[in-house]
mmCIF file of the C-alpha atoms, coordinates in Angstrom:
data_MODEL
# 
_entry.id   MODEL 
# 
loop_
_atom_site.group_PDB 
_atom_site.id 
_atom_site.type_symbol 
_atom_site.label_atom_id 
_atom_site.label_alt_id 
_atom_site.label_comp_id 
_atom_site.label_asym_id 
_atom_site.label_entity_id 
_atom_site.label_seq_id 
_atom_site.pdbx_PDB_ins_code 
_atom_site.Cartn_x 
_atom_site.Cartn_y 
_atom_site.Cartn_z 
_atom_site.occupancy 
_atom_site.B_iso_or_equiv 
_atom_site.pdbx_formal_charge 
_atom_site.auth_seq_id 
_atom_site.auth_comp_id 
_atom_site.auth_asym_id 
_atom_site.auth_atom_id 
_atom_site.pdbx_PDB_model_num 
ATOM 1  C CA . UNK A 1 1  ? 84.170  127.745 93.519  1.00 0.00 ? 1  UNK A CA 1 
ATOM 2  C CA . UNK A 1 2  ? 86.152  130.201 91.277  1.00 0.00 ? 2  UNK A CA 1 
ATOM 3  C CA . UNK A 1 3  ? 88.372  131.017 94.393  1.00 0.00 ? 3  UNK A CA 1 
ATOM 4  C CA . UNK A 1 4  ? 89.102  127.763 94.756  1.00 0.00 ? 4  UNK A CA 1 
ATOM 5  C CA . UNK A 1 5  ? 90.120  126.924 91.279  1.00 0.00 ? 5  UNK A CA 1 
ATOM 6  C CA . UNK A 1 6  ? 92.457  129.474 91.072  1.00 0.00 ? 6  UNK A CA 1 
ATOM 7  C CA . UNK A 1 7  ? 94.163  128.940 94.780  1.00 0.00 ? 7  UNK A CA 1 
ATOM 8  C CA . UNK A 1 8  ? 94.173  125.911 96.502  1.00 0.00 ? 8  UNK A CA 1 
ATOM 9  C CA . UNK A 1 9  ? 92.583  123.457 93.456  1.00 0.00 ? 9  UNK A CA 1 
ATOM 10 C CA . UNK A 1 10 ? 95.739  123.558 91.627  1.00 0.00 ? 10 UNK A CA 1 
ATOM 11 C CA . UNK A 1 11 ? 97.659  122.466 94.603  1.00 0.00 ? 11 UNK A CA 1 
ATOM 12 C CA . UNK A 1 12 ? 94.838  119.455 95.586  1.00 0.00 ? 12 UNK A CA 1 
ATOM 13 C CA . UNK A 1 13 ? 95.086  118.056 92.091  1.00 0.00 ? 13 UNK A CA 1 
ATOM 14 C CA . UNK A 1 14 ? 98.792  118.258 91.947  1.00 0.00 ? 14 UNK A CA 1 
ATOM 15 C CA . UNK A 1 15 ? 98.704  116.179 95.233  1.00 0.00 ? 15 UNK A CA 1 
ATOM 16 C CA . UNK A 1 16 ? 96.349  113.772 93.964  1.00 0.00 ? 16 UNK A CA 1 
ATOM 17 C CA . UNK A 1 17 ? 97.750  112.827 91.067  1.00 0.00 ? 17 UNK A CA 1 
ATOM 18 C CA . UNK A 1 18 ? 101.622 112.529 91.617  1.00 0.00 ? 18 UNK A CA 1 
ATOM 19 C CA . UNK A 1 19 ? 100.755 111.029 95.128  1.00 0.00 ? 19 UNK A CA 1 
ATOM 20 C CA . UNK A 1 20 ? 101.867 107.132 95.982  1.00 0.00 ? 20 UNK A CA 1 
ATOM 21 C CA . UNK A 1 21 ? 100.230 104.372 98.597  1.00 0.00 ? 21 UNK A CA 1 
ATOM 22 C CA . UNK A 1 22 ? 100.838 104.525 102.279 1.00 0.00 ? 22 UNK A CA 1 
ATOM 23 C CA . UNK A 1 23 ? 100.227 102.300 104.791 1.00 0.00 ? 23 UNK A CA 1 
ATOM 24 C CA . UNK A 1 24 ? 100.105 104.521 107.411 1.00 0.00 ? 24 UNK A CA 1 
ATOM 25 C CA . UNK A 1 25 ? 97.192  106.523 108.389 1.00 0.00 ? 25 UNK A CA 1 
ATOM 26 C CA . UNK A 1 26 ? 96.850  109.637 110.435 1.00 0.00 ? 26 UNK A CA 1 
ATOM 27 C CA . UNK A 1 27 ? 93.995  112.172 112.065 1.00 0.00 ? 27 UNK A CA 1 
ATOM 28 C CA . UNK A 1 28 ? 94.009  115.541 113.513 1.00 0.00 ? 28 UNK A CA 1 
ATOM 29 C CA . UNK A 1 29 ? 92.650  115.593 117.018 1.00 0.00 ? 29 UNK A CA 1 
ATOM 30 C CA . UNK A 1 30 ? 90.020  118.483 118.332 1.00 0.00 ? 30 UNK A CA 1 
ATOM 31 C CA . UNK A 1 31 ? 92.754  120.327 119.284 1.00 0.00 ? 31 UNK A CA 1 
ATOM 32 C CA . UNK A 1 32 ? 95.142  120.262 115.569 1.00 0.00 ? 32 UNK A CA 1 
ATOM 33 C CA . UNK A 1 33 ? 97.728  117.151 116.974 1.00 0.00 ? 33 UNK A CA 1 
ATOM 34 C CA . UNK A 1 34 ? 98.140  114.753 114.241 1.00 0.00 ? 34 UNK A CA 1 
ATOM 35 C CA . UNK A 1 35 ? 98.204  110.951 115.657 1.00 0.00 ? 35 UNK A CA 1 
ATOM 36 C CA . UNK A 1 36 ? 98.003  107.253 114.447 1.00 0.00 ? 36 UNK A CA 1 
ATOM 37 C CA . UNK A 1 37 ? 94.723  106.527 113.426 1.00 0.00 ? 37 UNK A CA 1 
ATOM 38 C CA . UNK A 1 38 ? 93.113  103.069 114.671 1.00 0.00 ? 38 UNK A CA 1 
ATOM 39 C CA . UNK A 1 39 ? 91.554  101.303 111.616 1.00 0.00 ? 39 UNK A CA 1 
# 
């Protein structure tokens, strides 16, 4: 956990909190593709 706070937490809570709505959704497929995803 105190690898993570010092690497990529910083960058996941910056996301989170300056980040706006979307209406569009995505997933990754098995093979690392990025596609519309069917809700």
């Amino acid at each position: 956990m105190r690898f993570y706070e010092h690497t990529d937490g910083p960058n996941v809570r910056r996301v989170l909190e300056n980040s706006r709505s979307a209406d569009l959704m995505l997933e990754m497929t098995a093979n690392g593709e990025y596609r519309l995803a069917h809700s």
